[in-house]
Structures are given as C-alpha cells and as structure tokens.
Amino acid sequence: QARQTGLKAAFGCPVLIGTEVAAVLEFFAEETLSPDEGLLKIMAHVGTQLGRVVERRRAEERLIHGAMHDPLTNLPNRAFFLERLQFAANRAKRQEHYRFAVLFLDLDRFKLVNDSLGHLAGDQLIIEIAQRLTACLRRTDLVIQATFAQGLPVSRNV
C-alpha cells in the first residue's frame, strides 16, 4: 500500500515502557534518505518520553480502577455504585420513561462462615457468589448498565 501511494521509505521508532514495546512511531517518505544519527537519537528520546506518558496513564487507570472496584471480586464497589445510582436517579428525573431498579442481596449467616471457617473461606464464598451473579448477566447488561448489574457492593462484614 505504501508503494501504491508513492512512499518509498519508512522509519519506525519503538515507544518503550521498560523493555516492553507499547507502540511504534512510524514515519514514511517519498524518497529514500540516509540515516541521520542525530535524528535517530532524538527519535529514541521521543519514544522513551512517550513510553513514560503511556506508563503514567496506565498507572492512573489502575488507581482509578482500584478506587472504584473491590480488590477481592474486581466488581464495582460502593463508591462506584453510589456514583452510578446518582447518575441513574438524575437521568430518571430528566427522562420521564427511564426506569431502573436496585437489587439488594443479603447473605444470611455470612459472619458464621468467616468466624467458623476463617476469612479465606469467606473470601472464596464471596468470589464464587460474585462470579455466579456476573455469569447470570447478559453481555449488553455489562456494557450498558454495568454498574447496576455488577456493582452492588458485597460486604464482607455481614
């Protein structure tokens, strides 16, 4: 395709995060040029700097995800749920026909599981329940209404 458009030369510079190639900057030209050591050094520096930007963005996304999701189940947590509940309530005020529901689940005698079998068993029970509830959802529920379908916080202190 490059030849069909008249391009005759290409140069690629990796965007590195440590040793991982996160992306490649590609440059094309209509004529073949001799390598320029100064330009190659600058492009390597640009690739490194862009890698740092990508790395910071990934770290930011991990922090946001961690603040809004339960570390045990990886499901949205109470803060995420409350944010989305407020969003849905505001939308319902604006749009007369918009409806939503909230389902509250209480695990009877969950404290007994923690006290008698230990917190590891309690954690495993919560993980299994979260997986089973998530498996009952349609893919569209996960995309469109993910916060309500998945986001009910599961309390480990029941």
Coordinates of N, CA and C in Angstrom, one line a residue:
Q1 N 0.8 -1.2 0.0 CA 0.0 0.0 0.0 C 0.9 1.3 0.0
A2 N 2.0 1.2 0.7 CA 2.9 2.4 0.8 C 3.4 2.7 -0.6
R3 N 3.8 1.7 -1.4 CA 4.3 1.9 -2.8 C 3.2 2.5 -3.7
Q4 N 2.0 2.0 -3.5 CA 0.8 2.5 -4.3 C 0.6 4.0 -4.1
T5 N 0.9 4.5 -2.9 CA 0.7 5.9 -2.6 C 1.9 6.7 -2.9
G6 N 3.0 6.1 -3.4 CA 4.2 6.8 -3.8 C 5.2 6.9 -2.7
L7 N 5.0 6.2 -1.6 CA 6.0 6.2 -0.5 C 7.1 5.2 -0.8
K8 N 8.3 5.6 -0.5 CA 9.5 4.7 -0.9 C 10.3 4.3 0.3
A9 N 10.1 5.0 1.4 CA 11.0 4.8 2.6 C 10.1 4.8 3.9
A10 N 10.6 4.1 4.9 CA 9.8 4.1 6.2 C 10.9 4.0 7.3
F11 N 10.4 4.6 8.4 CA 11.3 4.5 9.6 C 10.3 4.3 10.8
G12 N 10.7 3.4 11.7 CA 9.9 3.0 12.8 C 10.8 3.2 14.1
C13 N 10.1 3.8 15.1 CA 10.8 4.0 16.4 C 9.9 3.5 17.5
P14 N 10.4 2.5 18.3 CA 9.6 1.9 19.3 C 9.3 2.9 20.5
V15 N 8.1 2.8 21.0 CA 7.7 3.5 22.2 C 7.9 2.5 23.3
L16 N 8.9 2.7 24.2 CA 9.2 1.6 25.2 C 8.7 2.0 26.6
I17 N 8.2 1.0 27.3 CA 7.9 1.0 28.7 C 8.8 0.0 29.3
G18 N 10.0 0.4 29.8 CA 11.0 -0.6 30.2 C 11.5 -1.3 29.0
T19 N 11.2 -2.6 28.9 CA 11.6 -3.4 27.8 C 10.4 -3.7 26.9
E20 N 9.2 -3.4 27.3 CA 8.0 -3.6 26.5 C 7.8 -2.6 25.4
V21 N 7.5 -3.0 24.2 CA 7.2 -2.1 23.1 C 5.7 -1.9 23.2
A22 N 5.4 -0.6 23.6 CA 4.0 -0.3 23.8 C 3.4 0.2 22.5
A23 N 4.2 0.7 21.6 CA 3.7 1.2 20.3 C 4.9 1.4 19.4
V24 N 4.7 1.8 18.2 CA 5.7 2.1 17.3 C 5.3 3.4 16.5
L25 N 6.2 4.4 16.6 CA 6.0 5.6 15.8 C 6.5 5.3 14.4
E26 N 5.7 5.5 13.4 CA 6.1 5.2 12.0 C 6.1 6.5 11.2
F27 N 7.1 6.6 10.4 CA 7.3 7.8 9.5 C 7.6 7.3 8.1
F28 N 6.9 7.9 7.1 CA 7.1 7.5 5.7 C 7.6 8.6 4.9
A29 N 8.3 8.3 3.8 CA 8.8 9.4 3.0 C 8.7 9.0 1.5
E30 N 8.6 10.0 0.7 CA 8.5 9.7 -0.8 C 9.9 9.4 -1.4
E31 N 11.0 9.7 -0.6 CA 12.3 9.4 -1.1 C 13.1 8.7 0.0
T32 N 14.1 7.9 -0.5 CA 15.0 7.3 0.5 C 16.0 8.3 1.0
L33 N 16.2 8.3 2.3 CA 17.1 9.2 3.0 C 18.2 8.3 3.7
S34 N 19.3 8.9 3.8 CA 20.4 8.3 4.6 C 20.1 8.4 6.1
P35 N 20.4 7.4 6.9 CA 20.2 7.5 8.3 C 21.0 8.8 8.9
D36 N 20.3 9.5 9.8 CA 20.8 10.6 10.5 C 21.0 10.3 11.9
E37 N 22.2 10.1 12.4 CA 22.4 9.7 13.8 C 21.8 10.6 14.8
G38 N 21.8 11.9 14.5 CA 21.2 12.9 15.5 C 19.7 12.7 15.5
L39 N 19.1 12.5 14.4 CA 17.6 12.3 14.3 C 17.3 11.0 15.0
L40 N 18.1 10.0 14.8 CA 17.8 8.7 15.4 C 17.8 8.8 17.0
K41 N 18.8 9.6 17.5 CA 18.9 9.8 18.9 C 17.7 10.6 19.4
I42 N 17.3 11.6 18.7 CA 16.1 12.4 19.1 C 14.9 11.5 19.1
M43 N 14.7 10.7 18.1 CA 13.5 9.8 18.0 C 13.5 8.8 19.1
A44 N 14.7 8.2 19.4 CA 14.8 7.3 20.6 C 14.3 8.0 21.8
H45 N 14.8 9.2 22.0 CA 14.4 10.0 23.2 C 12.8 10.3 23.2
V46 N 12.3 10.6 22.0 CA 10.9 10.8 21.9 C 10.1 9.5 22.3
G47 N 10.6 8.4 21.8 CA 10.0 7.1 22.1 C 10.0 6.8 23.6
T48 N 11.1 7.1 24.2 CA 11.2 6.9 25.7 C 10.2 7.8 26.4
Q49 N 10.2 9.1 26.0 CA 9.3 10.0 26.7 C 7.8 9.6 26.5
L50 N 7.4 9.2 25.3 CA 6.1 8.7 25.0 C 5.8 7.5 25.9
G51 N 6.8 6.6 26.0 CA 6.6 5.4 26.9 C 6.3 5.8 28.3
R52 N 7.0 6.9 28.8 CA 6.7 7.4 30.1 C 5.3 7.9 30.3
V53 N 4.8 8.6 29.2 CA 3.4 9.1 29.2 C 2.4 7.9 29.3
V54 N 2.7 6.9 28.5 CA 1.8 5.8 28.5 C 1.8 5.1 29.8
E55 N 3.0 5.0 30.4 CA 3.2 4.3 31.7 C 2.4 5.1 32.8
R56 N 2.5 6.4 32.8 CA 1.7 7.2 33.7 C 0.2 7.1 33.6
R57 N -0.2 7.0 32.3 CA -1.6 6.8 32.0 C -2.1 5.5 32.5
R58 N -1.3 4.4 32.3 CA -1.7 3.1 32.8 C -1.8 3.1 34.3
A59 N -0.8 3.8 35.0 CA -0.8 3.8 36.4 C -2.1 4.6 36.9
E60 N -2.4 5.7 36.2 CA -3.6 6.4 36.6 C -4.9 5.6 36.4
E61 N -4.9 4.8 35.4 CA -6.1 4.0 35.2 C -6.2 2.9 36.2
R62 N -5.0 2.3 36.6 CA -5.0 1.3 37.7 C -5.5 1.9 39.0
L63 N -5.1 3.2 39.3 CA -5.5 3.8 40.5 C -7.0 4.1 40.5
I64 N -7.5 4.6 39.4 CA -9.0 4.8 39.3 C -9.7 3.5 39.4
H65 N -9.3 2.5 38.7 CA -9.9 1.2 38.8 C -9.9 0.7 40.3
G66 N -8.8 0.8 40.9 CA -8.6 0.3 42.3 C -9.5 1.1 43.3
A67 N -9.7 2.4 43.0 CA -10.6 3.2 43.9 C -12.1 2.9 43.7
M68 N -12.4 2.3 42.5 CA -13.8 2.1 42.2 C -14.2 0.6 42.1
H69 N -13.3 -0.3 42.5 CA -13.6 -1.7 42.4 C -13.1 -2.4 43.6
D70 N -13.8 -3.5 44.0 CA -13.5 -4.3 45.1 C -12.2 -5.1 44.7
P71 N -11.2 -5.1 45.6 CA -10.0 -5.9 45.2 C -10.2 -7.4 45.2
L72 N -11.2 -7.9 45.9 CA -11.4 -9.3 46.0 C -12.1 -9.9 44.8
T73 N -13.2 -9.2 44.5 CA -14.1 -9.7 43.4 C -13.8 -9.0 42.0
N74 N -13.2 -7.8 42.1 CA -12.9 -7.0 41.0 C -14.2 -6.4 40.4
L75 N -15.3 -6.4 41.2 CA -16.6 -5.8 40.8 C -16.6 -4.4 41.3
P76 N -17.4 -3.6 40.7 CA -17.5 -2.2 41.1 C -17.9 -2.1 42.6
N77 N -17.3 -1.2 43.4 CA -17.5 -1.1 44.8 C -18.6 -0.1 45.1
R78 N -18.8 0.1 46.4 CA -19.8 1.0 46.9 C -19.7 2.4 46.3
A79 N -18.5 3.0 46.3 CA -18.3 4.3 45.7 C -18.8 4.4 44.3
F80 N -18.4 3.4 43.5 CA -18.8 3.3 42.1 C -20.4 3.2 42.0
F81 N -20.9 2.3 42.8 CA -22.4 2.1 42.9 C -23.1 3.4 43.2
L82 N -22.7 4.1 44.2 CA -23.3 5.3 44.6 C -23.2 6.4 43.5
E83 N -22.1 6.4 42.8 CA -21.9 7.4 41.7 C -22.9 7.1 40.6
R84 N -23.0 5.8 40.2 CA -23.9 5.4 39.2 C -25.4 5.5 39.6
L85 N -25.7 5.2 40.9 CA -27.0 5.4 41.4 C -27.5 6.8 41.2
Q86 N -26.6 7.7 41.6 CA -26.9 9.2 41.5 C -27.1 9.5 40.0
F87 N -26.3 9.0 39.1 CA -26.4 9.2 37.7 C -27.8 8.7 37.2
A88 N -28.2 7.5 37.6 CA -29.5 7.0 37.2 C -30.7 7.8 37.7
A89 N -30.5 8.2 39.0 CA -31.6 9.0 39.6 C -31.8 10.3 38.9
N90 N -30.7 10.9 38.5 CA -30.7 12.2 37.8 C -31.3 12.0 36.4
R91 N -30.9 10.9 35.8 CA -31.5 10.6 34.4 C -33.0 10.4 34.5
A92 N -33.4 9.7 35.5 CA -34.8 9.4 35.7 C -35.6 10.7 35.9
K93 N -35.0 11.7 36.5 CA -35.7 13.0 36.7 C -35.8 13.7 35.4
R94 N -34.8 13.6 34.5 CA -34.8 14.2 33.2 C -35.6 13.5 32.2
Q95 N -35.6 12.2 32.2 CA -36.3 11.4 31.2 C -37.5 10.6 31.8
E96 N -38.7 11.0 31.5 CA -39.9 10.5 32.2 C -40.0 9.0 32.1
H97 N -39.6 8.4 30.9 CA -39.8 7.0 30.7 C -38.6 6.1 31.1
Y98 N -37.5 6.7 31.6 CA -36.3 6.0 32.0 C -36.6 5.3 33.4
R99 N -36.4 4.0 33.4 CA -36.6 3.3 34.7 C -35.3 2.5 35.0
F100 N -35.1 2.3 36.3 CA -34.0 1.4 36.8 C -34.4 0.8 38.1
A101 N -33.7 -0.2 38.5 CA -34.0 -0.9 39.7 C -32.7 -1.2 40.4
V102 N -32.9 -1.4 41.7 CA -31.7 -1.7 42.6 C -32.1 -3.0 43.3
L103 N -31.2 -4.0 43.2 CA -31.4 -5.3 43.9 C -30.4 -5.4 45.0
F104 N -31.0 -5.7 46.2 CA -30.1 -5.8 47.4 C -30.1 -7.2 47.8
L105 N -28.9 -7.8 47.9 CA -28.8 -9.2 48.4 C -28.1 -9.2 49.8
D106 N -28.6 -10.0 50.6 CA -28.1 -10.1 52.0 C -27.7 -11.6 52.2
L107 N -26.5 -11.9 52.5 CA -26.1 -13.2 52.7 C -26.3 -13.6 54.2
D108 N -27.3 -14.3 54.4 CA -27.7 -14.7 55.8 C -26.5 -15.6 56.4
R109 N -26.2 -15.3 57.6 CA -25.2 -16.0 58.4 C -23.8 -16.0 57.8
F110 N -23.5 -15.0 57.0 CA -22.2 -15.0 56.4 C -21.1 -14.8 57.5
K111 N -21.4 -14.1 58.5 CA -20.4 -13.9 59.6 C -20.1 -15.3 60.2
L112 N -21.0 -16.2 60.2 CA -20.7 -17.5 60.7 C -19.7 -18.2 59.9
V113 N -19.7 -18.0 58.6 CA -18.7 -18.6 57.7 C -17.3 -18.1 58.0
N114 N -17.3 -16.7 58.1 CA -16.0 -16.1 58.5 C -15.5 -16.6 59.9
D115 N -16.4 -16.6 60.8 CA -16.0 -17.0 62.2 C -15.6 -18.5 62.3
S116 N -16.3 -19.3 61.7 CA -16.1 -20.8 61.8 C -15.1 -21.3 60.9
L117 N -15.1 -20.9 59.6 CA -14.2 -21.4 58.6 C -13.0 -20.5 58.3
G118 N -13.1 -19.3 58.7 CA -12.0 -18.3 58.5 C -12.3 -17.4 57.4
H119 N -11.5 -16.3 57.4 CA -11.7 -15.2 56.4 C -11.4 -15.7 54.9
L120 N -10.5 -16.6 54.8 CA -10.1 -17.1 53.5 C -11.4 -17.8 52.9
A121 N -12.0 -18.6 53.7 CA -13.3 -19.3 53.2 C -14.3 -18.3 52.9
G122 N -14.5 -17.3 53.7 CA -15.4 -16.2 53.5 C -15.1 -15.5 52.2
D123 N -13.9 -15.2 51.9 CA -13.5 -14.6 50.7 C -13.8 -15.4 49.5
Q124 N -13.5 -16.7 49.6 CA -13.8 -17.6 48.5 C -15.3 -17.7 48.2
L125 N -16.1 -17.7 49.3 CA -17.5 -17.7 49.1 C -18.0 -16.4 48.4
I126 N -17.5 -15.3 48.7 CA -17.8 -14.0 48.1 C -17.4 -14.0 46.6
I127 N -16.2 -14.5 46.3 CA -15.7 -14.6 45.0 C -16.7 -15.5 44.1
E128 N -17.0 -16.6 44.7 CA -17.9 -17.6 44.0 C -19.3 -16.9 43.7
I129 N -19.8 -16.3 44.7 CA -21.1 -15.6 44.5 C -21.0 -14.5 43.5
A130 N -20.0 -13.7 43.5 CA -19.8 -12.7 42.5 C -19.7 -13.2 41.1
Q131 N -19.0 -14.3 41.0 CA -18.8 -15.0 39.7 C -20.1 -15.5 39.2
R132 N -20.9 -16.1 40.1 CA -22.2 -16.7 39.7 C -23.2 -15.6 39.3
L133 N -23.2 -14.5 40.0 CA -24.1 -13.4 39.7 C -23.7 -12.8 38.4
T134 N -22.4 -12.6 38.1 CA -21.9 -12.0 36.9 C -22.3 -12.9 35.7
A135 N -22.2 -14.2 35.9 CA -22.5 -15.2 34.9 C -23.9 -15.1 34.4
C136 N -24.8 -14.6 35.3 CA -26.2 -14.6 35.0 C -26.6 -13.4 34.1
L137 N -25.6 -12.5 33.9 CA -25.9 -11.3 33.2 C -25.7 -11.4 31.7
R138 N -26.5 -10.7 31.0 CA -26.2 -10.6 29.5 C -25.1 -9.7 29.2
R139 N -24.4 -9.9 28.1 CA -23.3 -9.0 27.7 C -23.7 -7.6 27.6
T140 N -24.9 -7.4 27.1 CA -25.4 -6.0 27.0 C -25.6 -5.3 28.4
D141 N -26.0 -6.1 29.4 CA -26.1 -5.6 30.7 C -24.7 -5.1 31.2
L142 N -23.7 -5.8 30.9 CA -22.4 -5.5 31.3 C -21.9 -4.2 30.6
V143 N -22.3 -4.0 29.4 CA -21.8 -2.8 28.7 C -22.7 -1.6 29.0
I144 N -24.0 -1.8 28.9 CA -25.0 -0.6 29.1 C -25.2 -0.3 30.5
Q145 N -25.5 -1.3 31.3 CA -25.8 -1.0 32.7 C -24.9 -1.7 33.7
A146 N -23.6 -1.7 33.4 CA -22.7 -2.5 34.1 C -22.7 -2.1 35.6
T147 N -22.9 -0.9 35.9 CA -22.8 -0.5 37.3 C -23.9 -1.1 38.1
F148 N -25.1 -1.2 37.6 CA -26.2 -1.7 38.3 C -26.2 -3.2 38.3
A149 N -25.8 -3.8 37.2 CA -25.8 -5.3 37.1 C -24.7 -5.9 37.9
Q150 N -23.6 -5.3 37.9 CA -22.4 -5.9 38.6 C -22.1 -5.1 39.9
G151 N -22.5 -3.9 40.0 CA -22.0 -3.0 41.0 C -22.5 -3.0 42.4
L152 N -23.4 -3.9 42.7 CA -23.9 -3.9 44.1 C -22.7 -4.4 45.0
P153 N -22.4 -3.5 46.0 CA -21.3 -3.9 46.8 C -21.6 -5.1 47.7
V154 N -20.6 -6.0 47.8 CA -20.7 -7.1 48.6 C -19.9 -6.8 49.9
S155 N -20.6 -6.8 51.0 CA -19.9 -6.5 52.3 C -19.4 -7.8 52.9
R156 N -18.1 -7.7 53.3 CA -17.5 -8.9 54.0 C -17.8 -8.8 55.5
N157 N -18.5 -7.8 56.0 CA -18.7 -7.6 57.4 C -20.1 -7.9 57.8
V158 N -20.8 -8.8 57.0 CA -22.2 -9.1 57.3 C -22.4 -9.8 58.6

